[in-house]
Amino acid sequence: MEDLIRVGDFTAPQKAAIDLEFACHTPEEAGRDAALRASVRGFLTRSNMKLSTEVLETLPALRIIATSGVGFDGIPVAWARERGIVVTNTPGVLDAAVCELGVGLLLALLREIPRADRHVRTGAWRGGIYPLTTGLAGKRVGIVGLGRIGKGIAERLLPFGPSLAYAGRPQAGIPFRHFPDARAMASEVDVLILTCKGGPDTHHLVNAEVLAALGPGYLVNLARGSVVDEAALCDALARGTLRGAALDVFEEEPLGASPLLDLPNVLLSPHAGSATHETRALMLRMALDNLHAVLGGGEALTPV
Ligand code: DGY
């Protein structure tokens, strides 16, 4: 069986499934075993990992880094390209799951579903009715990053009756209002949804200035924690200049001690966009198929 280095969040059944196809090792095991380092050709990772070139450089035979995820901001892609190492991801198969979570988070944020649940559960209802919330119908929603996931969210939101806009590169045939950038769009919408790529190009794209332009509105981040200046976000939420935020991603994951935990107007999700049994199975299959294809001497199925 071909050796493979595997890192990142995989469930026990997924690990067992991978073990049927590859002999899996950790980077620590490879660090202790010169023969393994010299021979290993495949590396499997997940979106929650940041791969260091220091570790990768110790693997001279490396041919492919496959991520079981669509984002590849944790992989040194330019470094890999220079060395002829293929990087693959799993586009498409996770779109529906991420879109579903996005719509769910937005509705839960506007209608305050988790807080309302606590109102009933704690008996507070007997002391008074829950305050009124706000709806999605008629809201102006702006999407930053109108790729497959951004478009999928737009399609799913339309029946709820918001008006839609997007920021970024203008695209032909898109019937929504277009803005050149997030800053320009923020002052014209009530809700900003982030579905753009992570990485240096979008680092802190949503900063204090954008949040001030958005306020008093709502932010939903399904992209990457790095896209939002989290300190500025906490400040805007604490001061109430921004009404609320729903976050599936964070600057540091897993989220540790953070002011976000004490803010009542933020909804937190553990980077779970693609985290359904069905979707993670499809993602893993695609990642493994990429590994088999490249290690078998063929072309990658979904190179980045
Ligand atoms: C990805 O695949 O990059 C998404 O963040 C879901 O895990």
PDB file of C-alpha atoms and ligand atoms in Angstrom:
ATOM      1  CA  MET A   1       0.000   0.000   0.000  1.00  0.00           C
ATOM      2  CA  GLU A   2       1.262   3.489  -0.853  1.00  0.00           C
ATOM      3  CA  ASP A   3       2.421   5.626   2.091  1.00  0.00           C
ATOM      4  CA  LEU A   4       0.556   8.862   2.764  1.00  0.00           C
ATOM      5  CA  ILE A   5       0.970  11.666   5.257  1.00  0.00           C
ATOM      6  CA  ARG A   6      -2.383  12.677   6.668  1.00  0.00           C
ATOM      7  CA  VAL A   7      -3.138  15.750   8.773  1.00  0.00           C
ATOM      8  CA  GLY A   8      -6.283  17.621   9.776  1.00  0.00           C
ATOM      9  CA  ASP A   9      -9.782  16.910  11.024  1.00  0.00           C
ATOM     10  CA  PHE A  10     -11.060  13.551   9.856  1.00  0.00           C
ATOM     11  CA  THR A  11     -13.608  11.515  11.799  1.00  0.00           C
ATOM     12  CA  ALA A  12     -12.698   8.035  13.036  1.00  0.00           C
ATOM     13  CA  PRO A  13     -14.779   6.328  10.289  1.00  0.00           C
ATOM     14  CA  GLN A  14     -13.139   8.541   7.679  1.00  0.00           C
ATOM     15  CA  LYS A  15      -9.689   7.645   9.006  1.00  0.00           C
ATOM     16  CA  ALA A  16     -10.647   3.978   8.823  1.00  0.00           C
ATOM     17  CA  ALA A  17     -11.812   4.467   5.214  1.00  0.00           C
ATOM     18  CA  ILE A  18      -8.540   6.187   4.255  1.00  0.00           C
ATOM     19  CA  ASP A  19      -6.562   3.409   5.934  1.00  0.00           C
ATOM     20  CA  LEU A  20      -8.151   0.919   3.518  1.00  0.00           C
ATOM     21  CA  GLU A  21      -6.513   2.712   0.594  1.00  0.00           C
ATOM     22  CA  PHE A  22      -3.280   4.189   1.960  1.00  0.00           C
ATOM     23  CA  ALA A  23      -0.768   3.501   4.701  1.00  0.00           C
ATOM     24  CA  CYS A  24      -1.236   6.705   6.697  1.00  0.00           C
ATOM     25  CA  HIS A  25       1.424   8.433   8.764  1.00  0.00           C
ATOM     26  CA  THR A  26       1.681  11.636  10.737  1.00  0.00           C
ATOM     27  CA  PRO A  27       4.342  14.274  10.010  1.00  0.00           C
ATOM     28  CA  GLU A  28       5.862  13.361  13.406  1.00  0.00           C
ATOM     29  CA  GLU A  29       6.273   9.732  12.307  1.00  0.00           C
ATOM     30  CA  ALA A  30       7.868  10.909   9.084  1.00  0.00           C
ATOM     31  CA  GLY A  31      10.130  13.184  11.122  1.00  0.00           C
ATOM     32  CA  ARG A  32      11.490  10.103  12.919  1.00  0.00           C
ATOM     33  CA  ASP A  33      11.781   7.908   9.826  1.00  0.00           C
ATOM     34  CA  ALA A  34      14.255   8.954   7.126  1.00  0.00           C
ATOM     35  CA  ALA A  35      13.233   6.133   4.750  1.00  0.00           C
ATOM     36  CA  LEU A  36       9.577   7.187   4.921  1.00  0.00           C
ATOM     37  CA  ARG A  37      10.486  10.847   4.344  1.00  0.00           C
ATOM     38  CA  ALA A  38      12.519   9.870   1.301  1.00  0.00           C
ATOM     39  CA  SER A  39       9.746   7.808  -0.272  1.00  0.00           C
ATOM     40  CA  VAL A  40       6.412   9.411   0.597  1.00  0.00           C
ATOM     41  CA  ARG A  41       4.695  10.919  -2.461  1.00  0.00           C
ATOM     42  CA  GLY A  42       1.250  11.900  -1.187  1.00  0.00           C
ATOM     43  CA  PHE A  43      -0.012  14.327   1.451  1.00  0.00           C
ATOM     44  CA  LEU A  44      -3.652  14.581   2.534  1.00  0.00           C
ATOM     45  CA  THR A  45      -4.873  17.600   4.456  1.00  0.00           C
ATOM     46  CA  ARG A  46      -8.038  19.482   5.488  1.00  0.00           C
ATOM     47  CA  SER A  47      -9.090  23.112   5.377  1.00  0.00           C
ATOM     48  CA  ASN A  48      -8.344  23.561   9.071  1.00  0.00           C
ATOM     49  CA  MET A  49      -4.584  22.989   8.593  1.00  0.00           C
ATOM     50  CA  LYS A  50      -1.816  25.449   7.746  1.00  0.00           C
ATOM     51  CA  LEU A  51       0.966  23.461   6.112  1.00  0.00           C
ATOM     52  CA  SER A  52       4.510  24.635   6.698  1.00  0.00           C
ATOM     53  CA  THR A  53       7.079  24.484   3.936  1.00  0.00           C
ATOM     54  CA  GLU A  54       9.618  23.386   6.547  1.00  0.00           C
ATOM     55  CA  VAL A  55       7.813  20.060   6.917  1.00  0.00           C
ATOM     56  CA  LEU A  56       7.070  19.708   3.196  1.00  0.00           C
ATOM     57  CA  GLU A  57      10.686  20.400   2.301  1.00  0.00           C
ATOM     58  CA  THR A  58      11.739  17.249   4.139  1.00  0.00           C
ATOM     59  CA  LEU A  59       9.758  15.155   1.600  1.00  0.00           C
ATOM     60  CA  PRO A  60      11.833  15.083  -1.618  1.00  0.00           C
ATOM     61  CA  ALA A  61       9.559  12.600  -3.449  1.00  0.00           C
ATOM     62  CA  LEU A  62       6.334  14.551  -2.798  1.00  0.00           C
ATOM     63  CA  ARG A  63       4.095  14.604  -5.891  1.00  0.00           C
ATOM     64  CA  ILE A  64       0.697  15.732  -4.614  1.00  0.00           C
ATOM     65  CA  ILE A  65      -0.905  17.654  -1.751  1.00  0.00           C
ATOM     66  CA  ALA A  66      -4.628  16.883  -1.741  1.00  0.00           C
ATOM     67  CA  THR A  67      -6.970  18.819   0.497  1.00  0.00           C
ATOM     68  CA  SER A  68     -10.363  17.444   1.399  1.00  0.00           C
ATOM     69  CA  GLY A  69     -11.948  20.880   1.157  1.00  0.00           C
ATOM     70  CA  VAL A  70     -12.465  23.653  -1.335  1.00  0.00           C
ATOM     71  CA  GLY A  71     -10.283  26.317   0.318  1.00  0.00           C
ATOM     72  CA  PHE A  72      -6.533  25.970  -0.117  1.00  0.00           C
ATOM     73  CA  ASP A  73      -5.310  29.038   1.753  1.00  0.00           C
ATOM     74  CA  GLY A  74      -3.522  26.729   4.231  1.00  0.00           C
ATOM     75  CA  ILE A  75      -1.355  25.222   1.478  1.00  0.00           C
ATOM     76  CA  PRO A  76       1.772  26.930   0.101  1.00  0.00           C
ATOM     77  CA  VAL A  77       0.535  26.607  -3.489  1.00  0.00           C
ATOM     78  CA  ALA A  78       3.231  28.782  -5.112  1.00  0.00           C
ATOM     79  CA  TRP A  79       5.929  26.816  -3.297  1.00  0.00           C
ATOM     80  CA  ALA A  80       4.381  23.550  -4.530  1.00  0.00           C
ATOM     81  CA  ARG A  81       4.058  24.780  -8.131  1.00  0.00           C
ATOM     82  CA  GLU A  82       7.719  25.770  -8.244  1.00  0.00           C
ATOM     83  CA  ARG A  83       8.578  22.177  -7.360  1.00  0.00           C
ATOM     84  CA  GLY A  84       6.099  20.537  -9.716  1.00  0.00           C
ATOM     85  CA  ILE A  85       3.982  19.281  -6.801  1.00  0.00           C
ATOM     86  CA  VAL A  86       0.280  19.116  -7.711  1.00  0.00           C
ATOM     87  CA  VAL A  87      -2.247  20.656  -5.309  1.00  0.00           C
ATOM     88  CA  THR A  88      -5.853  19.484  -5.514  1.00  0.00           C
ATOM     89  CA  ASN A  89      -9.066  20.478  -3.750  1.00  0.00           C
ATOM     90  CA  THR A  90     -12.695  19.305  -3.776  1.00  0.00           C
ATOM     91  CA  PRO A  91     -14.821  21.935  -5.533  1.00  0.00           C
ATOM     92  CA  GLY A  92     -18.543  21.559  -6.133  1.00  0.00           C
ATOM     93  CA  VAL A  93     -19.423  18.678  -3.839  1.00  0.00           C
ATOM     94  CA  LEU A  94     -19.685  20.872  -0.754  1.00  0.00           C
ATOM     95  CA  ASP A  95     -21.567  23.823  -2.238  1.00  0.00           C
ATOM     96  CA  ALA A  96     -25.047  22.713  -1.148  1.00  0.00           C
ATOM     97  CA  ALA A  97     -23.997  22.036   2.446  1.00  0.00           C
ATOM     98  CA  VAL A  98     -22.194  25.375   2.820  1.00  0.00           C
ATOM     99  CA  CYS A  99     -25.131  27.243   1.249  1.00  0.00           C
ATOM    100  CA  GLU A 100     -27.587  25.519   3.568  1.00  0.00           C
ATOM    101  CA  LEU A 101     -25.577  26.504   6.615  1.00  0.00           C
ATOM    102  CA  GLY A 102     -25.285  30.063   5.325  1.00  0.00           C
ATOM    103  CA  VAL A 103     -29.033  30.437   4.882  1.00  0.00           C
ATOM    104  CA  GLY A 104     -29.624  28.801   8.253  1.00  0.00           C
ATOM    105  CA  LEU A 105     -27.170  31.101  10.021  1.00  0.00           C
ATOM    106  CA  LEU A 106     -28.661  34.189   8.412  1.00  0.00           C
ATOM    107  CA  LEU A 107     -32.227  33.281   9.389  1.00  0.00           C
ATOM    108  CA  ALA A 108     -31.117  32.276  12.888  1.00  0.00           C
ATOM    109  CA  LEU A 109     -29.271  35.577  13.248  1.00  0.00           C
ATOM    110  CA  LEU A 110     -32.116  37.805  12.082  1.00  0.00           C
ATOM    111  CA  ARG A 111     -34.838  35.905  13.956  1.00  0.00           C
ATOM    112  CA  GLU A 112     -32.535  35.311  16.975  1.00  0.00           C
ATOM    113  CA  ILE A 113     -33.467  31.639  17.039  1.00  0.00           C
ATOM    114  CA  PRO A 114     -30.787  30.469  19.531  1.00  0.00           C
ATOM    115  CA  ARG A 115     -31.614  33.281  21.976  1.00  0.00           C
ATOM    116  CA  ALA A 116     -35.343  32.700  21.593  1.00  0.00           C
ATOM    117  CA  ASP A 117     -34.770  29.012  22.321  1.00  0.00           C
ATOM    118  CA  ARG A 118     -32.992  29.979  25.539  1.00  0.00           C
ATOM    119  CA  HIS A 119     -35.865  32.294  26.408  1.00  0.00           C
ATOM    120  CA  VAL A 120     -38.253  29.343  26.419  1.00  0.00           C
ATOM    121  CA  ARG A 121     -35.806  26.837  27.901  1.00  0.00           C
ATOM    122  CA  THR A 122     -34.813  28.994  30.886  1.00  0.00           C
ATOM    123  CA  GLY A 123     -38.396  29.873  31.768  1.00  0.00           C
ATOM    124  CA  ALA A 124     -37.818  33.561  30.921  1.00  0.00           C
ATOM    125  CA  TRP A 125     -40.937  33.440  28.716  1.00  0.00           C
ATOM    126  CA  ARG A 126     -43.105  33.242  31.828  1.00  0.00           C
ATOM    127  CA  GLY A 127     -41.587  36.586  32.877  1.00  0.00           C
ATOM    128  CA  GLY A 128     -42.362  38.315  29.586  1.00  0.00           C
ATOM    129  CA  ILE A 129     -42.545  37.862  25.832  1.00  0.00           C
ATOM    130  CA  TYR A 130     -39.372  37.675  23.752  1.00  0.00           C
ATOM    131  CA  PRO A 131     -38.507  41.010  22.085  1.00  0.00           C
ATOM    132  CA  LEU A 132     -39.458  41.452  18.426  1.00  0.00           C
ATOM    133  CA  THR A 133     -36.806  40.493  15.862  1.00  0.00           C
ATOM    134  CA  THR A 134     -36.370  41.292  12.182  1.00  0.00           C
ATOM    135  CA  GLY A 135     -37.013  39.386   8.955  1.00  0.00           C
ATOM    136  CA  LEU A 136     -35.201  38.693   5.708  1.00  0.00           C
ATOM    137  CA  ALA A 137     -38.002  39.803   3.358  1.00  0.00           C
ATOM    138  CA  GLY A 138     -37.181  43.232   1.973  1.00  0.00           C
ATOM    139  CA  LYS A 139     -33.622  43.284   3.340  1.00  0.00           C
ATOM    140  CA  ARG A 140     -30.761  44.372   1.097  1.00  0.00           C
ATOM    141  CA  VAL A 141     -28.227  41.553   1.068  1.00  0.00           C
ATOM    142  CA  GLY A 142     -24.716  41.938  -0.378  1.00  0.00           C
ATOM    143  CA  ILE A 143     -22.535  38.945  -1.210  1.00  0.00           C
ATOM    144  CA  VAL A 144     -18.748  39.292  -1.280  1.00  0.00           C
ATOM    145  CA  GLY A 145     -17.393  36.585  -3.571  1.00  0.00           C
ATOM    146  CA  LEU A 146     -19.978  35.487  -6.116  1.00  0.00           C
ATOM    147  CA  GLY A 147     -18.430  32.133  -6.963  1.00  0.00           C
ATOM    148  CA  ARG A 148     -20.244  28.802  -6.853  1.00  0.00           C
ATOM    149  CA  ILE A 149     -21.093  29.131  -3.153  1.00  0.00           C
ATOM    150  CA  GLY A 150     -22.020  32.814  -3.371  1.00  0.00           C
ATOM    151  CA  LYS A 151     -24.344  32.081  -6.296  1.00  0.00           C
ATOM    152  CA  GLY A 152     -25.841  29.100  -4.484  1.00  0.00           C
ATOM    153  CA  ILE A 153     -26.638  31.285  -1.480  1.00  0.00           C
ATOM    154  CA  ALA A 154     -28.162  33.941  -3.726  1.00  0.00           C
ATOM    155  CA  GLU A 155     -30.434  31.354  -5.398  1.00  0.00           C
ATOM    156  CA  ARG A 156     -31.555  29.978  -2.055  1.00  0.00           C
ATOM    157  CA  LEU A 157     -32.203  33.436  -0.579  1.00  0.00           C
ATOM    158  CA  LEU A 158     -34.300  34.771  -3.462  1.00  0.00           C
ATOM    159  CA  PRO A 159     -37.563  33.048  -2.379  1.00  0.00           C
ATOM    160  CA  PHE A 160     -37.307  34.870   0.973  1.00  0.00           C
ATOM    161  CA  GLY A 161     -37.655  38.203  -0.822  1.00  0.00           C
ATOM    162  CA  PRO A 162     -34.480  40.235  -0.198  1.00  0.00           C
ATOM    163  CA  SER A 163     -32.859  42.409  -2.866  1.00  0.00           C
ATOM    164  CA  LEU A 164     -29.416  41.097  -3.769  1.00  0.00           C
ATOM    165  CA  ALA A 165     -26.114  42.721  -4.634  1.00  0.00           C
ATOM    166  CA  TYR A 166     -22.550  41.486  -5.060  1.00  0.00           C
ATOM    167  CA  ALA A 167     -19.046  42.888  -4.875  1.00  0.00           C
ATOM    168  CA  GLY A 168     -15.969  41.883  -6.801  1.00  0.00           C
ATOM    169  CA  ARG A 169     -15.289  41.265 -10.449  1.00  0.00           C
ATOM    170  CA  PRO A 170     -18.407  42.103 -12.555  1.00  0.00           C
ATOM    171  CA  GLN A 171     -19.958  38.987 -14.082  1.00  0.00           C
ATOM    172  CA  ALA A 172     -22.043  38.743 -17.234  1.00  0.00           C
ATOM    173  CA  GLY A 173     -25.638  37.614 -16.858  1.00  0.00           C
ATOM    174  CA  ILE A 174     -25.938  38.296 -13.122  1.00  0.00           C
ATOM    175  CA  PRO A 175     -29.153  40.226 -12.426  1.00  0.00           C
ATOM    176  CA  PHE A 176     -28.021  41.610  -9.038  1.00  0.00           C
ATOM    177  CA  ARG A 177     -26.670  45.093  -8.377  1.00  0.00           C
ATOM    178  CA  HIS A 178     -22.888  45.174  -8.683  1.00  0.00           C
ATOM    179  CA  PHE A 179     -20.380  47.090  -6.540  1.00  0.00           C
ATOM    180  CA  PRO A 180     -16.649  47.303  -7.231  1.00  0.00           C
ATOM    181  CA  ASP A 181     -15.710  46.372  -3.672  1.00  0.00           C
ATOM    182  CA  ALA A 182     -16.990  45.400  -0.239  1.00  0.00           C
ATOM    183  CA  ARG A 183     -16.542  48.916   1.167  1.00  0.00           C
ATOM    184  CA  ALA A 184     -18.744  50.484  -1.517  1.00  0.00           C
ATOM    185  CA  MET A 185     -21.402  47.784  -1.076  1.00  0.00           C
ATOM    186  CA  ALA A 186     -21.421  47.825   2.736  1.00  0.00           C
ATOM    187  CA  SER A 187     -23.098  51.221   3.024  1.00  0.00           C
ATOM    188  CA  GLU A 188     -25.851  50.147   0.587  1.00  0.00           C
ATOM    189  CA  VAL A 189     -26.885  46.858   2.209  1.00  0.00           C
ATOM    190  CA  ASP A 190     -28.322  45.582   5.490  1.00  0.00           C
ATOM    191  CA  VAL A 191     -26.529  42.231   5.426  1.00  0.00           C
ATOM    192  CA  LEU A 192     -23.054  41.372   4.180  1.00  0.00           C
ATOM    193  CA  ILE A 193     -22.396  37.694   3.420  1.00  0.00           C
ATOM    194  CA  LEU A 194     -18.796  36.639   2.886  1.00  0.00           C
ATOM    195  CA  THR A 195     -18.160  33.709   0.543  1.00  0.00           C
ATOM    196  CA  CYS A 196     -14.871  34.843  -0.984  1.00  0.00           C
ATOM    197  CA  LYS A 197     -11.532  33.014  -0.921  1.00  0.00           C
ATOM    198  CA  GLY A 198      -9.155  33.329   2.020  1.00  0.00           C
ATOM    199  CA  GLY A 199      -5.485  34.231   1.665  1.00  0.00           C
ATOM    200  CA  PRO A 200      -3.392  37.391   1.358  1.00  0.00           C
ATOM    201  CA  ASP A 201      -5.660  39.026  -1.269  1.00  0.00           C
ATOM    202  CA  THR A 202      -8.665  39.101   1.066  1.00  0.00           C
ATOM    203  CA  HIS A 203      -6.890  39.478   4.426  1.00  0.00           C
ATOM    204  CA  HIS A 204      -8.958  41.847   6.625  1.00  0.00           C
ATOM    205  CA  LEU A 205     -11.055  42.853   3.626  1.00  0.00           C
ATOM    206  CA  VAL A 206     -13.788  43.549   6.171  1.00  0.00           C
ATOM    207  CA  ASN A 207     -12.113  46.018   8.502  1.00  0.00           C
ATOM    208  CA  ALA A 208     -13.331  48.766  10.848  1.00  0.00           C
ATOM    209  CA  GLU A 209     -14.141  51.023   7.895  1.00  0.00           C
ATOM    210  CA  VAL A 210     -16.293  48.417   6.139  1.00  0.00           C
ATOM    211  CA  LEU A 211     -18.029  47.522   9.404  1.00  0.00           C
ATOM    212  CA  ALA A 212     -18.768  51.193  10.069  1.00  0.00           C
ATOM    213  CA  ALA A 213     -20.255  51.462   6.570  1.00  0.00           C
ATOM    214  CA  LEU A 214     -22.378  48.358   7.171  1.00  0.00           C
ATOM    215  CA  GLY A 215     -23.632  49.415  10.605  1.00  0.00           C
ATOM    216  CA  PRO A 216     -26.332  49.076  11.786  1.00  0.00           C
ATOM    217  CA  GLY A 217     -26.462  45.818   9.825  1.00  0.00           C
ATOM    218  CA  TYR A 218     -25.487  42.186   9.967  1.00  0.00           C
ATOM    219  CA  LEU A 219     -22.453  40.186   8.897  1.00  0.00           C
ATOM    220  CA  VAL A 220     -22.355  36.483   7.968  1.00  0.00           C
ATOM    221  CA  ASN A 221     -18.906  34.963   7.423  1.00  0.00           C
ATOM    222  CA  LEU A 222     -18.732  31.607   5.652  1.00  0.00           C
ATOM    223  CA  ALA A 223     -15.405  32.370   3.958  1.00  0.00           C
ATOM    224  CA  ARG A 224     -12.318  32.429   6.152  1.00  0.00           C
ATOM    225  CA  GLY A 225     -11.650  34.068   9.515  1.00  0.00           C
ATOM    226  CA  SER A 226      -8.760  35.982   7.950  1.00  0.00           C
ATOM    227  CA  VAL A 227     -11.204  37.945   5.753  1.00  0.00           C
ATOM    228  CA  VAL A 228     -12.530  39.839   8.805  1.00  0.00           C
ATOM    229  CA  ASP A 229     -10.564  41.957  11.262  1.00  0.00           C
ATOM    230  CA  GLU A 230     -11.954  40.144  14.301  1.00  0.00           C
ATOM    231  CA  ALA A 231     -10.851  42.808  16.809  1.00  0.00           C
ATOM    232  CA  ALA A 232     -12.694  45.478  14.802  1.00  0.00           C
ATOM    233  CA  LEU A 233     -15.716  43.161  14.549  1.00  0.00           C
ATOM    234  CA  CYS A 234     -15.810  42.593  18.328  1.00  0.00           C
ATOM    235  CA  ASP A 235     -15.578  46.334  18.846  1.00  0.00           C
ATOM    236  CA  ALA A 236     -18.456  47.057  16.447  1.00  0.00           C
ATOM    237  CA  LEU A 237     -20.601  44.332  18.027  1.00  0.00           C
ATOM    238  CA  ALA A 238     -19.816  45.461  21.587  1.00  0.00           C
ATOM    239  CA  ARG A 239     -20.663  49.070  20.754  1.00  0.00           C
ATOM    240  CA  GLY A 240     -23.786  47.930  18.921  1.00  0.00           C
ATOM    241  CA  THR A 241     -22.841  49.855  15.773  1.00  0.00           C
ATOM    242  CA  LEU A 242     -23.185  46.493  14.047  1.00  0.00           C
ATOM    243  CA  ARG A 243     -26.395  44.712  15.043  1.00  0.00           C
ATOM    244  CA  GLY A 244     -25.166  41.155  14.770  1.00  0.00           C
ATOM    245  CA  ALA A 245     -22.870  38.637  13.170  1.00  0.00           C
ATOM    246  CA  ALA A 246     -22.995  34.932  12.386  1.00  0.00           C
ATOM    247  CA  LEU A 247     -19.559  33.383  12.042  1.00  0.00           C
ATOM    248  CA  ASP A 248     -18.626  29.926  10.808  1.00  0.00           C
ATOM    249  CA  VAL A 249     -14.929  30.789  10.581  1.00  0.00           C
ATOM    250  CA  PHE A 250     -12.434  32.561  12.843  1.00  0.00           C
ATOM    251  CA  GLU A 251      -8.958  34.037  12.743  1.00  0.00           C
ATOM    252  CA  GLU A 252      -7.807  31.254  15.089  1.00  0.00           C
ATOM    253  CA  GLU A 253      -9.490  27.855  14.906  1.00  0.00           C
ATOM    254  CA  PRO A 254     -10.640  26.220  17.082  1.00  0.00           C
ATOM    255  CA  LEU A 255     -11.820  29.434  18.741  1.00  0.00           C
ATOM    256  CA  GLY A 256     -10.280  29.781  22.216  1.00  0.00           C
ATOM    257  CA  ALA A 257     -10.753  32.568  24.740  1.00  0.00           C
ATOM    258  CA  SER A 258     -12.279  35.401  22.723  1.00  0.00           C
ATOM    259  CA  PRO A 259     -14.450  38.449  23.382  1.00  0.00           C
ATOM    260  CA  LEU A 260     -16.822  36.924  20.797  1.00  0.00           C
ATOM    261  CA  LEU A 261     -17.885  34.375  23.415  1.00  0.00           C
ATOM    262  CA  ASP A 262     -19.344  37.089  25.647  1.00  0.00           C
ATOM    263  CA  LEU A 263     -21.198  39.020  22.965  1.00  0.00           C
ATOM    264  CA  PRO A 264     -24.936  38.281  22.863  1.00  0.00           C
ATOM    265  CA  ASN A 265     -25.375  39.495  19.291  1.00  0.00           C
ATOM    266  CA  VAL A 266     -23.065  36.972  17.650  1.00  0.00           C
ATOM    267  CA  LEU A 267     -23.908  33.464  16.504  1.00  0.00           C
ATOM    268  CA  LEU A 268     -20.984  31.037  16.465  1.00  0.00           C
ATOM    269  CA  SER A 269     -20.548  27.900  14.374  1.00  0.00           C
ATOM    270  CA  PRO A 270     -17.463  25.612  14.482  1.00  0.00           C
ATOM    271  CA  HIS A 271     -16.336  25.880  10.807  1.00  0.00           C
ATOM    272  CA  ALA A 272     -19.098  23.469   9.910  1.00  0.00           C
ATOM    273  CA  GLY A 273     -20.089  24.623   6.408  1.00  0.00           C
ATOM    274  CA  SER A 274     -19.362  21.276   4.803  1.00  0.00           C
ATOM    275  CA  ALA A 275     -19.830  19.190   7.949  1.00  0.00           C
ATOM    276  CA  THR A 276     -22.555  16.754   6.934  1.00  0.00           C
ATOM    277  CA  HIS A 277     -22.018  12.991   6.632  1.00  0.00           C
ATOM    278  CA  GLU A 278     -22.978  13.064   2.966  1.00  0.00           C
ATOM    279  CA  THR A 279     -20.796  16.005   1.983  1.00  0.00           C
ATOM    280  CA  ARG A 280     -17.695  14.997   3.899  1.00  0.00           C
ATOM    281  CA  ALA A 281     -17.925  11.524   2.320  1.00  0.00           C
ATOM    282  CA  LEU A 282     -18.020  13.071  -1.171  1.00  0.00           C
ATOM    283  CA  MET A 283     -15.142  15.409  -0.352  1.00  0.00           C
ATOM    284  CA  LEU A 284     -12.970  12.614   0.974  1.00  0.00           C
ATOM    285  CA  ARG A 285     -13.724  10.441  -2.060  1.00  0.00           C
ATOM    286  CA  MET A 286     -12.666  13.257  -4.376  1.00  0.00           C
ATOM    287  CA  ALA A 287      -9.467  13.879  -2.421  1.00  0.00           C
ATOM    288  CA  LEU A 288      -8.569  10.169  -2.468  1.00  0.00           C
ATOM    289  CA  ASP A 289      -9.370   9.912  -6.178  1.00  0.00           C
ATOM    290  CA  ASN A 290      -7.008  12.813  -6.830  1.00  0.00           C
ATOM    291  CA  LEU A 291      -4.274  11.049  -4.856  1.00  0.00           C
ATOM    292  CA  HIS A 292      -4.794   7.779  -6.745  1.00  0.00           C
ATOM    293  CA  ALA A 293      -4.841   9.583 -10.100  1.00  0.00           C
ATOM    294  CA  VAL A 294      -1.606  11.487  -9.588  1.00  0.00           C
ATOM    295  CA  LEU A 295       0.257   8.728  -7.759  1.00  0.00           C
ATOM    296  CA  GLY A 296      -0.841   6.299 -10.464  1.00  0.00           C
ATOM    297  CA  GLY A 297       0.867   8.502 -13.052  1.00  0.00           C
ATOM    298  CA  GLY A 298      -2.236  10.275 -14.367  1.00  0.00           C
ATOM    299  CA  GLU A 299      -3.602  13.797 -14.287  1.00  0.00           C
ATOM    300  CA  ALA A 300      -5.143  15.350 -11.173  1.00  0.00           C
ATOM    301  CA  LEU A 301      -8.948  15.423 -11.386  1.00  0.00           C
ATOM    302  CA  THR A 302      -9.388  18.785  -9.689  1.00  0.00           C
ATOM    303  CA  PRO A 303      -6.093  20.687  -9.489  1.00  0.00           C
ATOM    304  CA  VAL A 304      -6.266  24.164  -7.969  1.00  0.00           C
TER     305      VAL A 304
HETATM  306  C1  DGY B   1     -13.524  24.288   2.766  1.00  0.00           C
HETATM  307  O1  DGY B   1     -13.625  23.169   2.295  1.00  0.00           O
HETATM  308  O2  DGY B   1     -12.592  25.015   2.513  1.00  0.00           O
HETATM  309  C2  DGY B   1     -14.610  24.802   3.630  1.00  0.00           C
HETATM  310  O3  DGY B   1     -14.141  25.736   4.538  1.00  0.00           O
HETATM  311  C3  DGY B   1     -15.360  23.717   4.346  1.00  0.00           C
HETATM  312  O4  DGY B   1     -14.561  22.949   5.173  1.00  0.00           O
END
